[in-house]
GROMACS .gro file of C-alpha atoms in nm:
model
  511
    1UNK     CA    1   0.000   0.000   0.000
    2UNK     CA    2   0.289   0.238   0.074
    3UNK     CA    3   0.420   0.240  -0.282
    4UNK     CA    4   0.069   0.265  -0.423
    5UNK     CA    5  -0.015   0.549  -0.188
    6UNK     CA    6   0.299   0.721  -0.308
    7UNK     CA    7   0.159   0.710  -0.661
    8UNK     CA    8  -0.175   0.843  -0.535
    9UNK     CA    9   0.008   1.132  -0.363
   10UNK     CA   10   0.205   1.210  -0.680
   11UNK     CA   11  -0.120   1.224  -0.877
   12UNK     CA   12  -0.279   1.436  -0.604
   13UNK     CA   13   0.002   1.694  -0.622
   14UNK     CA   14  -0.038   1.736  -0.997
   15UNK     CA   15  -0.417   1.753  -0.984
   16UNK     CA   16  -0.416   1.988  -0.684
   17UNK     CA   17  -0.209   2.243  -0.878
   18UNK     CA   18  -0.545   2.349  -1.020
   19UNK     CA   19  -0.653   2.448  -0.668
   20UNK     CA   20  -0.321   2.623  -0.608
   21UNK     CA   21  -0.376   2.837  -0.918
   22UNK     CA   22  -0.733   2.914  -0.808
   23UNK     CA   23  -0.613   3.031  -0.467
   24UNK     CA   24  -0.322   3.219  -0.623
   25UNK     CA   25  -0.557   3.434  -0.828
   26UNK     CA   26  -0.760   3.512  -0.514
   27UNK     CA   27  -0.439   3.613  -0.338
   28UNK     CA   28  -0.310   3.848  -0.607
   29UNK     CA   29  -0.648   4.005  -0.685
   30UNK     CA   30  -0.620   4.285  -0.429
   31UNK     CA   31  -0.266   4.360  -0.554
   32UNK     CA   32  -0.374   4.367  -0.920
   33UNK     CA   33  -0.690   4.575  -0.886
   34UNK     CA   34  -0.530   4.844  -0.671
   35UNK     CA   35  -0.391   5.194  -0.703
   36UNK     CA   36  -0.045   5.196  -0.858
   37UNK     CA   37  -0.111   4.884  -1.064
   38UNK     CA   38  -0.421   4.859  -1.285
   39UNK     CA   39  -0.582   5.155  -1.108
   40UNK     CA   40  -0.418   5.495  -1.146
   41UNK     CA   41  -0.269   5.635  -0.824
   42UNK     CA   42  -0.406   5.957  -0.677
   43UNK     CA   43  -0.103   6.160  -0.796
   44UNK     CA   44  -0.105   6.017  -1.150
   45UNK     CA   45  -0.034   6.283  -1.415
   46UNK     CA   46   0.005   6.066  -1.725
   47UNK     CA   47  -0.249   5.941  -1.974
   48UNK     CA   48  -0.534   5.729  -1.845
   49UNK     CA   49  -0.610   5.420  -2.052
   50UNK     CA   50  -0.953   5.327  -2.183
   51UNK     CA   51  -1.120   5.014  -2.319
   52UNK     CA   52  -0.927   5.014  -2.650
   53UNK     CA   53  -0.616   5.228  -2.589
   54UNK     CA   54  -0.298   5.038  -2.683
   55UNK     CA   55   0.024   5.018  -2.484
   56UNK     CA   56   0.200   4.897  -2.174
   57UNK     CA   57   0.250   5.100  -1.856
   58UNK     CA   58  -0.111   5.218  -1.867
   59UNK     CA   59  -0.338   5.256  -1.570
   60UNK     CA   60  -0.715   5.293  -1.559
   61UNK     CA   61  -0.999   5.445  -1.362
   62UNK     CA   62  -1.271   5.203  -1.246
   63UNK     CA   63  -1.598   5.264  -1.068
   64UNK     CA   64  -1.678   5.051  -0.764
   65UNK     CA   65  -1.905   4.842  -0.986
   66UNK     CA   66  -1.629   4.814  -1.249
   67UNK     CA   67  -1.379   4.692  -0.991
   68UNK     CA   68  -1.629   4.432  -0.875
   69UNK     CA   69  -1.682   4.303  -1.229
   70UNK     CA   70  -1.308   4.286  -1.299
   71UNK     CA   71  -1.248   4.098  -0.973
   72UNK     CA   72  -1.533   3.859  -1.061
   73UNK     CA   73  -1.416   3.771  -1.413
   74UNK     CA   74  -1.253   3.451  -1.287
   75UNK     CA   75  -1.570   3.341  -1.109
   76UNK     CA   76  -1.780   3.426  -1.416
   77UNK     CA   77  -1.551   3.210  -1.630
   78UNK     CA   78  -1.563   2.930  -1.373
   79UNK     CA   79  -1.943   2.936  -1.377
   80UNK     CA   80  -1.952   2.914  -1.758
   81UNK     CA   81  -1.711   2.620  -1.773
   82UNK     CA   82  -1.907   2.443  -1.497
   83UNK     CA   83  -2.209   2.458  -1.729
   84UNK     CA   84  -1.997   2.300  -2.002
   85UNK     CA   85  -1.893   2.027  -1.758
   86UNK     CA   86  -2.259   1.959  -1.684
   87UNK     CA   87  -2.310   1.851  -2.044
   88UNK     CA   88  -1.976   1.692  -2.131
   89UNK     CA   89  -1.781   1.602  -1.812
   90UNK     CA   90  -1.862   1.231  -1.814
   91UNK     CA   91  -1.768   1.205  -2.180
   92UNK     CA   92  -1.439   1.396  -2.140
   93UNK     CA   93  -1.320   1.210  -1.831
   94UNK     CA   94  -1.145   1.346  -1.521
   95UNK     CA   95  -0.792   1.348  -1.666
   96UNK     CA   96  -0.889   1.530  -1.983
   97UNK     CA   97  -1.078   1.789  -1.780
   98UNK     CA   98  -0.760   1.859  -1.581
   99UNK     CA   99  -0.561   1.890  -1.906
  100UNK     CA  100  -0.814   2.135  -2.049
  101UNK     CA  101  -0.811   2.332  -1.725
  102UNK     CA  102  -0.430   2.355  -1.727
  103UNK     CA  103  -0.430   2.473  -2.091
  104UNK     CA  104  -0.687   2.743  -2.011
  105UNK     CA  105  -0.489   2.851  -1.704
  106UNK     CA  106  -0.180   2.890  -1.924
  107UNK     CA  107  -0.361   3.074  -2.205
  108UNK     CA  108  -0.552   3.301  -1.966
  109UNK     CA  109  -0.257   3.401  -1.749
  110UNK     CA  110  -0.029   3.475  -2.044
  111UNK     CA  111  -0.311   3.643  -2.237
  112UNK     CA  112  -0.391   3.883  -1.953
  113UNK     CA  113  -0.026   3.947  -1.860
  114UNK     CA  114   0.081   4.024  -2.217
  115UNK     CA  115  -0.228   4.213  -2.335
  116UNK     CA  116  -0.163   4.580  -2.423
  117UNK     CA  117  -0.538   4.661  -2.419
  118UNK     CA  118  -0.793   4.654  -2.138
  119UNK     CA  119  -1.043   4.433  -2.317
  120UNK     CA  120  -0.765   4.175  -2.364
  121UNK     CA  121  -0.699   4.178  -1.988
  122UNK     CA  122  -1.068   4.109  -1.923
  123UNK     CA  123  -1.065   3.830  -2.182
  124UNK     CA  124  -0.751   3.673  -2.032
  125UNK     CA  125  -0.898   3.671  -1.682
  126UNK     CA  126  -1.220   3.520  -1.819
  127UNK     CA  127  -1.024   3.240  -1.991
  128UNK     CA  128  -0.831   3.182  -1.667
  129UNK     CA  129  -1.167   3.147  -1.493
  130UNK     CA  130  -1.275   2.887  -1.748
  131UNK     CA  131  -0.969   2.690  -1.638
  132UNK     CA  132  -1.079   2.720  -1.275
  133UNK     CA  133  -1.414   2.564  -1.359
  134UNK     CA  134  -1.264   2.262  -1.538
  135UNK     CA  135  -0.985   2.204  -1.285
  136UNK     CA  136  -1.199   2.250  -0.973
  137UNK     CA  137  -1.474   2.031  -1.117
  138UNK     CA  138  -1.238   1.743  -1.194
  139UNK     CA  139  -1.013   1.762  -0.887
  140UNK     CA  140  -1.245   1.638  -0.607
  141UNK     CA  141  -1.393   1.361  -0.823
  142UNK     CA  142  -1.055   1.248  -0.956
  143UNK     CA  143  -0.896   1.245  -0.609
  144UNK     CA  144  -1.193   1.065  -0.454
  145UNK     CA  145  -1.200   0.799  -0.725
  146UNK     CA  146  -0.829   0.710  -0.708
  147UNK     CA  147  -0.790   0.721  -0.327
  148UNK     CA  148  -0.829   0.426  -0.087
  149UNK     CA  149  -1.134   0.467   0.138
  150UNK     CA  150  -0.928   0.511   0.456
  151UNK     CA  151  -0.746   0.821   0.325
  152UNK     CA  152  -1.004   0.958   0.081
  153UNK     CA  153  -1.131   1.222   0.324
  154UNK     CA  154  -0.780   1.341   0.403
  155UNK     CA  155  -0.678   1.379   0.040
  156UNK     CA  156  -0.996   1.547  -0.086
  157UNK     CA  157  -0.987   1.784   0.212
  158UNK     CA  158  -0.620   1.857   0.145
  159UNK     CA  159  -0.727   2.018  -0.183
  160UNK     CA  160  -0.870   2.303   0.025
  161UNK     CA  161  -0.535   2.340   0.204
  162UNK     CA  162  -0.366   2.371  -0.136
  163UNK     CA  163  -0.609   2.650  -0.230
  164UNK     CA  164  -0.518   2.835   0.091
  165UNK     CA  165  -0.150   2.779   0.013
  166UNK     CA  166  -0.214   2.937  -0.326
  167UNK     CA  167  -0.366   3.240  -0.154
  168UNK     CA  168  -0.047   3.279   0.046
  169UNK     CA  169   0.153   3.246  -0.274
  170UNK     CA  170  -0.057   3.527  -0.419
  171UNK     CA  171   0.015   3.746  -0.115
  172UNK     CA  172   0.388   3.678  -0.153
  173UNK     CA  173   0.381   3.748  -0.526
  174UNK     CA  174   0.195   4.074  -0.464
  175UNK     CA  175   0.454   4.182  -0.207
  176UNK     CA  176   0.740   4.094  -0.444
  177UNK     CA  177   0.611   4.275  -0.755
  178UNK     CA  178   0.404   4.559  -0.607
  179UNK     CA  179   0.709   4.790  -0.621
  180UNK     CA  180   0.696   4.787  -1.004
  181UNK     CA  181   0.442   5.059  -1.090
  182UNK     CA  182   0.167   4.994  -1.346
  183UNK     CA  183   0.328   4.671  -1.476
  184UNK     CA  184   0.402   4.473  -1.158
  185UNK     CA  185   0.061   4.307  -1.185
  186UNK     CA  186   0.165   4.157  -1.520
  187UNK     CA  187   0.443   3.961  -1.350
  188UNK     CA  188   0.201   3.848  -1.078
  189UNK     CA  189  -0.047   3.714  -1.333
  190UNK     CA  190   0.217   3.577  -1.569
  191UNK     CA  191   0.380   3.373  -1.292
  192UNK     CA  192   0.067   3.155  -1.281
  193UNK     CA  193   0.153   3.041  -1.634
  194UNK     CA  194   0.466   2.863  -1.509
  195UNK     CA  195   0.265   2.650  -1.264
  196UNK     CA  196   0.004   2.584  -1.533
  197UNK     CA  197   0.277   2.452  -1.765
  198UNK     CA  198   0.401   2.213  -1.494
  199UNK     CA  199   0.043   2.097  -1.440
  200UNK     CA  200  -0.014   2.043  -1.813
  201UNK     CA  201   0.303   1.840  -1.862
  202UNK     CA  202   0.284   1.646  -1.535
  203UNK     CA  203  -0.073   1.523  -1.573
  204UNK     CA  204   0.035   1.325  -1.881
  205UNK     CA  205   0.214   1.087  -1.641
  206UNK     CA  206  -0.104   1.010  -1.443
  207UNK     CA  207  -0.349   0.734  -1.549
  208UNK     CA  208  -0.717   0.799  -1.599
  209UNK     CA  209  -0.961   0.729  -1.316
  210UNK     CA  210  -1.023   0.351  -1.313
  211UNK     CA  211  -1.385   0.410  -1.206
  212UNK     CA  212  -1.450   0.639  -1.501
  213UNK     CA  213  -1.280   0.391  -1.737
  214UNK     CA  214  -1.497   0.103  -1.616
  215UNK     CA  215  -1.809   0.315  -1.663
  216UNK     CA  216  -1.697   0.381  -2.022
  217UNK     CA  217  -1.630   0.007  -2.062
  218UNK     CA  218  -1.984  -0.074  -1.952
  219UNK     CA  219  -2.131   0.184  -2.189
  220UNK     CA  220  -1.919   0.061  -2.477
  221UNK     CA  221  -2.016  -0.301  -2.408
  222UNK     CA  222  -2.384  -0.207  -2.401
  223UNK     CA  223  -2.362  -0.033  -2.737
  224UNK     CA  224  -2.100  -0.235  -2.928
  225UNK     CA  225  -2.088  -0.571  -2.753
  226UNK     CA  226  -1.753  -0.672  -2.606
  227UNK     CA  227  -1.490  -0.396  -2.579
  228UNK     CA  228  -1.194  -0.460  -2.346
  229UNK     CA  229  -0.988  -0.145  -2.418
  230UNK     CA  230  -1.127   0.057  -2.130
  231UNK     CA  231  -1.123  -0.238  -1.891
  232UNK     CA  232  -0.758  -0.317  -1.952
  233UNK     CA  233  -0.664   0.049  -1.909
  234UNK     CA  234  -0.862   0.053  -1.584
  235UNK     CA  235  -0.672  -0.252  -1.457
  236UNK     CA  236  -0.339  -0.087  -1.540
  237UNK     CA  237  -0.447   0.236  -1.373
  238UNK     CA  238  -0.572   0.070  -1.055
  239UNK     CA  239  -0.252  -0.134  -1.035
  240UNK     CA  240  -0.057   0.194  -1.059
  241UNK     CA  241  -0.259   0.353  -0.778
  242UNK     CA  242  -0.242   0.037  -0.561
  243UNK     CA  243   0.117  -0.059  -0.635
  244UNK     CA  244   0.246  -0.279  -0.356
  245UNK     CA  245  -0.103  -0.418  -0.288
  246UNK     CA  246  -0.153  -0.793  -0.351
  247UNK     CA  247  -0.290  -0.863  -0.699
  248UNK     CA  248  -0.598  -1.041  -0.563
  249UNK     CA  249  -0.696  -0.728  -0.363
  250UNK     CA  250  -0.656  -0.512  -0.671
  251UNK     CA  251  -0.869  -0.753  -0.874
  252UNK     CA  252  -1.133  -0.761  -0.599
  253UNK     CA  253  -1.158  -0.381  -0.597
  254UNK     CA  254  -1.170  -0.380  -0.976
  255UNK     CA  255  -1.456  -0.631  -0.967
  256UNK     CA  256  -1.651  -0.422  -0.716
  257UNK     CA  257  -1.615  -0.108  -0.927
  258UNK     CA  258  -1.703  -0.304  -1.243
  259UNK     CA  259  -2.023  -0.432  -1.082
  260UNK     CA  260  -2.116  -0.081  -0.974
  261UNK     CA  261  -2.055   0.057  -1.324
  262UNK     CA  262  -2.262  -0.216  -1.485
  263UNK     CA  263  -2.547  -0.173  -1.238
  264UNK     CA  264  -2.539   0.205  -1.284
  265UNK     CA  265  -2.572   0.164  -1.658
  266UNK     CA  266  -2.840  -0.099  -1.604
  267UNK     CA  267  -3.065   0.177  -1.470
  268UNK     CA  268  -3.051   0.344  -1.812
  269UNK     CA  269  -2.808   0.549  -2.012
  270UNK     CA  270  -2.729   0.855  -1.803
  271UNK     CA  271  -2.761   1.181  -1.987
  272UNK     CA  272  -2.660   1.514  -1.840
  273UNK     CA  273  -3.009   1.565  -1.694
  274UNK     CA  274  -3.010   1.220  -1.531
  275UNK     CA  275  -2.857   1.386  -1.222
  276UNK     CA  276  -3.199   1.529  -1.137
  277UNK     CA  277  -3.336   1.178  -1.083
  278UNK     CA  278  -3.140   1.159  -0.758
  279UNK     CA  279  -3.295   1.427  -0.534
  280UNK     CA  280  -3.133   1.319  -0.206
  281UNK     CA  281  -2.765   1.363  -0.300
  282UNK     CA  282  -2.854   1.665  -0.513
  283UNK     CA  283  -3.031   1.829  -0.220
  284UNK     CA  284  -2.733   1.765   0.007
  285UNK     CA  285  -2.476   1.885  -0.247
  286UNK     CA  286  -2.661   2.200  -0.346
  287UNK     CA  287  -2.748   2.279   0.014
  288UNK     CA  288  -2.389   2.256   0.135
  289UNK     CA  289  -2.234   2.475  -0.137
  290UNK     CA  290  -2.513   2.734  -0.118
  291UNK     CA  291  -2.502   2.762   0.261
  292UNK     CA  292  -2.122   2.784   0.267
  293UNK     CA  293  -2.152   3.102   0.054
  294UNK     CA  294  -2.461   3.273   0.202
  295UNK     CA  295  -2.328   3.243   0.557
  296UNK     CA  296  -2.084   3.519   0.467
  297UNK     CA  297  -1.751   3.348   0.404
  298UNK     CA  298  -1.663   3.515   0.070
  299UNK     CA  299  -1.783   3.852   0.199
  300UNK     CA  300  -1.606   3.832   0.535
  301UNK     CA  301  -1.280   3.711   0.380
  302UNK     CA  302  -1.288   3.953   0.086
  303UNK     CA  303  -1.353   4.250   0.315
  304UNK     CA  304  -1.134   4.137   0.606
  305UNK     CA  305  -0.910   4.443   0.567
  306UNK     CA  306  -1.208   4.678   0.590
  307UNK     CA  307  -1.336   4.489   0.894
  308UNK     CA  308  -1.004   4.548   1.067
  309UNK     CA  309  -1.019   4.915   0.970
  310UNK     CA  310  -1.367   4.934   1.117
  311UNK     CA  311  -1.227   4.784   1.435
  312UNK     CA  312  -0.970   5.063   1.451
  313UNK     CA  313  -0.663   4.883   1.310
  314UNK     CA  314  -0.604   5.134   1.030
  315UNK     CA  315  -0.241   5.112   0.924
  316UNK     CA  316  -0.203   4.746   1.022
  317UNK     CA  317  -0.527   4.626   0.864
  318UNK     CA  318  -0.359   4.463   0.562
  319UNK     CA  319  -0.107   4.284   0.784
  320UNK     CA  320  -0.390   4.166   1.006
  321UNK     CA  321  -0.557   4.014   0.700
  322UNK     CA  322  -0.244   3.807   0.637
  323UNK     CA  323  -0.285   3.681   0.994
  324UNK     CA  324  -0.636   3.570   0.901
  325UNK     CA  325  -0.489   3.376   0.611
  326UNK     CA  326  -0.243   3.203   0.843
  327UNK     CA  327  -0.521   3.100   1.083
  328UNK     CA  328  -0.720   2.977   0.782
  329UNK     CA  329  -0.433   2.751   0.676
  330UNK     CA  330  -0.380   2.608   1.027
  331UNK     CA  331  -0.752   2.527   1.063
  332UNK     CA  332  -0.756   2.362   0.719
  333UNK     CA  333  -0.459   2.142   0.808
  334UNK     CA  334  -0.639   2.036   1.127
  335UNK     CA  335  -0.935   1.919   0.918
  336UNK     CA  336  -0.711   1.744   0.666
  337UNK     CA  337  -0.547   1.530   0.932
  338UNK     CA  338  -0.860   1.463   1.140
  339UNK     CA  339  -1.146   1.423   0.893
  340UNK     CA  340  -1.104   1.046   0.860
  341UNK     CA  341  -1.084   1.017   1.239
  342UNK     CA  342  -1.370   1.242   1.353
  343UNK     CA  343  -1.596   1.210   1.049
  344UNK     CA  344  -1.766   1.459   0.818
  345UNK     CA  345  -2.075   1.544   1.024
  346UNK     CA  346  -1.886   1.613   1.347
  347UNK     CA  347  -1.651   1.858   1.177
  348UNK     CA  348  -1.934   2.025   0.983
  349UNK     CA  349  -2.143   2.081   1.293
  350UNK     CA  350  -1.843   2.196   1.500
  351UNK     CA  351  -1.730   2.442   1.233
  352UNK     CA  352  -2.078   2.589   1.185
  353UNK     CA  353  -2.117   2.632   1.563
  354UNK     CA  354  -1.785   2.822   1.571
  355UNK     CA  355  -1.907   3.048   1.288
  356UNK     CA  356  -2.233   3.117   1.473
  357UNK     CA  357  -2.056   3.225   1.793
  358UNK     CA  358  -1.817   3.451   1.602
  359UNK     CA  359  -2.098   3.615   1.400
  360UNK     CA  360  -2.289   3.686   1.721
  361UNK     CA  361  -1.980   3.862   1.862
  362UNK     CA  362  -1.911   4.051   1.537
  363UNK     CA  363  -2.270   4.174   1.508
  364UNK     CA  364  -2.278   4.288   1.871
  365UNK     CA  365  -1.937   4.456   1.851
  366UNK     CA  366  -2.031   4.665   1.548
  367UNK     CA  367  -2.333   4.803   1.734
  368UNK     CA  368  -2.077   5.007   1.930
  369UNK     CA  369  -1.905   5.171   1.632
  370UNK     CA  370  -1.789   5.528   1.685
  371UNK     CA  371  -1.661   5.801   1.456
  372UNK     CA  372  -1.343   5.988   1.544
  373UNK     CA  373  -1.485   6.295   1.369
  374UNK     CA  374  -1.815   6.461   1.469
  375UNK     CA  375  -2.096   6.355   1.230
  376UNK     CA  376  -2.473   6.372   1.251
  377UNK     CA  377  -2.518   6.008   1.141
  378UNK     CA  378  -2.286   5.709   1.162
  379UNK     CA  379  -2.345   5.644   0.793
  380UNK     CA  380  -2.171   5.975   0.715
  381UNK     CA  381  -1.850   5.868   0.889
  382UNK     CA  382  -1.559   5.793   0.655
  383UNK     CA  383  -1.419   5.440   0.659
  384UNK     CA  384  -1.083   5.553   0.796
  385UNK     CA  385  -1.256   5.741   1.082
  386UNK     CA  386  -1.462   5.443   1.205
  387UNK     CA  387  -1.342   5.283   1.528
  388UNK     CA  388  -1.456   5.056   1.808
  389UNK     CA  389  -1.390   5.081   2.181
  390UNK     CA  390  -1.069   4.895   2.259
  391UNK     CA  391  -1.238   4.601   2.429
  392UNK     CA  392  -1.478   4.543   2.142
  393UNK     CA  393  -1.196   4.589   1.889
  394UNK     CA  394  -1.006   4.300   2.045
  395UNK     CA  395  -1.324   4.090   2.051
  396UNK     CA  396  -1.376   4.165   1.682
  397UNK     CA  397  -1.031   4.040   1.584
  398UNK     CA  398  -1.073   3.724   1.795
  399UNK     CA  399  -1.419   3.663   1.647
  400UNK     CA  400  -1.293   3.704   1.291
  401UNK     CA  401  -1.016   3.451   1.356
  402UNK     CA  402  -1.275   3.212   1.507
  403UNK     CA  403  -1.501   3.263   1.205
  404UNK     CA  404  -1.240   3.168   0.943
  405UNK     CA  405  -1.128   2.878   1.162
  406UNK     CA  406  -1.484   2.749   1.185
  407UNK     CA  407  -1.531   2.776   0.810
  408UNK     CA  408  -1.211   2.582   0.742
  409UNK     CA  409  -1.295   2.316   1.000
  410UNK     CA  410  -1.638   2.262   0.844
  411UNK     CA  411  -1.780   2.413   0.526
  412UNK     CA  412  -1.452   2.484   0.343
  413UNK     CA  413  -1.304   2.136   0.296
  414UNK     CA  414  -1.596   1.913   0.398
  415UNK     CA  415  -1.853   2.044   0.147
  416UNK     CA  416  -1.648   1.944  -0.158
  417UNK     CA  417  -1.543   1.619   0.008
  418UNK     CA  418  -1.910   1.525   0.058
  419UNK     CA  419  -1.998   1.625  -0.298
  420UNK     CA  420  -1.721   1.406  -0.440
  421UNK     CA  421  -1.862   1.108  -0.246
  422UNK     CA  422  -2.241   1.120  -0.251
  423UNK     CA  423  -2.331   1.109  -0.623
  424UNK     CA  424  -2.372   0.777  -0.809
  425UNK     CA  425  -2.093   0.689  -1.050
  426UNK     CA  426  -2.294   0.721  -1.371
  427UNK     CA  427  -2.396   1.086  -1.304
  428UNK     CA  428  -2.110   1.197  -1.079
  429UNK     CA  429  -1.955   1.440  -1.327
  430UNK     CA  430  -2.280   1.609  -1.431
  431UNK     CA  431  -2.413   1.628  -1.076
  432UNK     CA  432  -2.095   1.780  -0.938
  433UNK     CA  433  -2.101   2.043  -1.213
  434UNK     CA  434  -2.448   2.155  -1.101
  435UNK     CA  435  -2.310   2.198  -0.749
  436UNK     CA  436  -2.017   2.397  -0.891
  437UNK     CA  437  -2.257   2.628  -1.076
  438UNK     CA  438  -2.452   2.688  -0.753
  439UNK     CA  439  -2.124   2.753  -0.569
  440UNK     CA  440  -1.968   2.996  -0.816
  441UNK     CA  441  -2.289   3.184  -0.896
  442UNK     CA  442  -2.374   3.234  -0.528
  443UNK     CA  443  -2.015   3.344  -0.467
  444UNK     CA  444  -2.045   3.605  -0.743
  445UNK     CA  445  -2.380   3.723  -0.608
  446UNK     CA  446  -2.254   3.759  -0.251
  447UNK     CA  447  -1.937   3.941  -0.362
  448UNK     CA  448  -2.122   4.188  -0.584
  449UNK     CA  449  -2.398   4.252  -0.329
  450UNK     CA  450  -2.171   4.289  -0.027
  451UNK     CA  451  -2.140   4.669  -0.041
  452UNK     CA  452  -2.513   4.720  -0.101
  453UNK     CA  453  -2.605   4.482   0.182
  454UNK     CA  454  -2.361   4.654   0.416
  455UNK     CA  455  -2.520   4.991   0.340
  456UNK     CA  456  -2.876   4.866   0.369
  457UNK     CA  457  -2.838   4.656   0.684
  458UNK     CA  458  -2.534   4.823   0.850
  459UNK     CA  459  -2.236   4.598   0.937
  460UNK     CA  460  -2.403   4.478   1.257
  461UNK     CA  461  -2.728   4.391   1.076
  462UNK     CA  462  -2.539   4.204   0.805
  463UNK     CA  463  -2.349   3.992   1.056
  464UNK     CA  464  -2.676   3.912   1.236
  465UNK     CA  465  -2.829   3.810   0.902
  466UNK     CA  466  -2.536   3.575   0.844
  467UNK     CA  467  -2.591   3.442   1.197
  468UNK     CA  468  -2.951   3.346   1.115
  469UNK     CA  469  -2.836   3.165   0.801
  470UNK     CA  470  -2.567   2.987   1.003
  471UNK     CA  471  -2.830   2.855   1.243
  472UNK     CA  472  -3.028   2.733   0.941
  473UNK     CA  473  -2.712   2.562   0.815
  474UNK     CA  474  -2.664   2.381   1.145
  475UNK     CA  475  -3.018   2.246   1.127
  476UNK     CA  476  -2.972   2.141   0.763
  477UNK     CA  477  -2.658   1.940   0.839
  478UNK     CA  478  -2.815   1.788   1.150
  479UNK     CA  479  -3.120   1.666   0.959
  480UNK     CA  480  -3.006   1.602   0.602
  481UNK     CA  481  -2.633   1.521   0.586
  482UNK     CA  482  -2.528   1.158   0.658
  483UNK     CA  483  -2.189   1.033   0.777
  484UNK     CA  484  -1.972   0.878   0.503
  485UNK     CA  485  -1.651   0.818   0.699
  486UNK     CA  486  -1.482   0.487   0.618
  487UNK     CA  487  -1.730   0.383   0.348
  488UNK     CA  488  -1.634   0.298  -0.008
  489UNK     CA  489  -1.789   0.505  -0.286
  490UNK     CA  490  -2.002   0.205  -0.379
  491UNK     CA  491  -2.136   0.175  -0.021
  492UNK     CA  492  -2.214   0.548  -0.015
  493UNK     CA  493  -2.406   0.511  -0.342
  494UNK     CA  494  -2.629   0.250  -0.180
  495UNK     CA  495  -2.681   0.484   0.117
  496UNK     CA  496  -2.779   0.772  -0.115
  497UNK     CA  497  -2.999   0.584  -0.361
  498UNK     CA  498  -3.124   0.290  -0.152
  499UNK     CA  499  -3.048   0.059  -0.445
  500UNK     CA  500  -2.814  -0.236  -0.399
  501UNK     CA  501  -2.581  -0.344  -0.675
  502UNK     CA  502  -2.669  -0.698  -0.774
  503UNK     CA  503  -2.610  -0.673  -1.145
  504UNK     CA  504  -2.369  -0.921  -1.302
  505UNK     CA  505  -2.028  -0.794  -1.400
  506UNK     CA  506  -2.051  -0.923  -1.754
  507UNK     CA  507  -2.154  -0.730  -2.062
  508UNK     CA  508  -2.488  -0.554  -2.049
  509UNK     CA  509  -2.719  -0.636  -2.338
  510UNK     CA  510  -2.979  -0.377  -2.430
  511UNK     CA  511  -3.289  -0.456  -2.627
   0.00000   0.00000   0.00000
């Protein structure tokens, strides 16, 4: 098992580069869309670029709405490619999806970094986002399908840790290149192309998912009669991933997966809309990814610097945000190494409870906001003049750290782990893409609406609204989400569908 697990870990590292590049773009975003880089500084006296003006060294003026759209181009692209995956993922296969994602990462990063016009920058970031959709759709399924049951939770959860590591890489890249005015952002974005090239070349060395191959074998046998190409490739791939395991154990696992693939196909040829015939796993998957977004995580993390400013940490707010990132990484690593010991439900419920406590403190603390300058209404106070009493300021920082820790203990890694496990084999790709669309679209919505919600509800009201949704999330997990720790993917499929696999492993004949 040790040598085989080594091959699984090698494959994981190459596949998880897609998550690293996703996190990297999140990390550099605030250093790209900032004054002195894409945005003209306050003392800028040169020409200001427009949509079609040609040349390097340009800077631009953006409205608040324009900045939001530019920052969301990656998520928009990811949503579009998730829709493509819904239709074609199970035909493409997990490995080919990763290859397409790596190629789009490479084209998008170089396209944006080298573009001398603004519309080309937008297009490059959109293409990069398309890569995010393909890579992040394939990664949890691919990792889950090649991993032994006893370490599957650890490895799928570790993908979230790689995303956080990418965020740190983005922070470091921003610090390294921010001193180059107007064009430093090009180096930040272009650096992603180097990792994308490694990902594109390295994934060639990794076999296809044996589970996906056996599903293709069953489909091919049903349509054409006997076809052993996919089955032999699946045997070679599973032997690679289980190198060091006795041959009879490998053959036994192969037989189990073959039976599951045949029985899945025996229920009927699965089209892209077949996913909607399985309401239980779909309800769980959609619920988890929607609730992880509407409980405030993207908003709280994206506006962490402003939260620290509101707490009175003006000049050190950006540094404090880096501290949040460090806490986020530590909490993620805790989940990675404990998920297969404590189980999915325990960590989900614990993390959501931590988020609820922190949101209660944050909402209460911001009721005591003060303005250092005399104003008739608190809404008229400038952001840099907002402060909290010292005691509440300390509570705010502690609560924010608890919030991101709770998210990374629960929703962050566990949601995608559950989604990679709960869908039947024959619709796994299409079903996961619907969850990805829900995730990315709700992320975009929450990011774009954050400022408007903050103005309409006040910071305290917004945190209390997130608190209510967190309580709803706790109830949802308590009632609807089962425990999958230690179960094989085939056993989880029985749990989700209630249908046992008794079909023969031979060829399926269709009338």
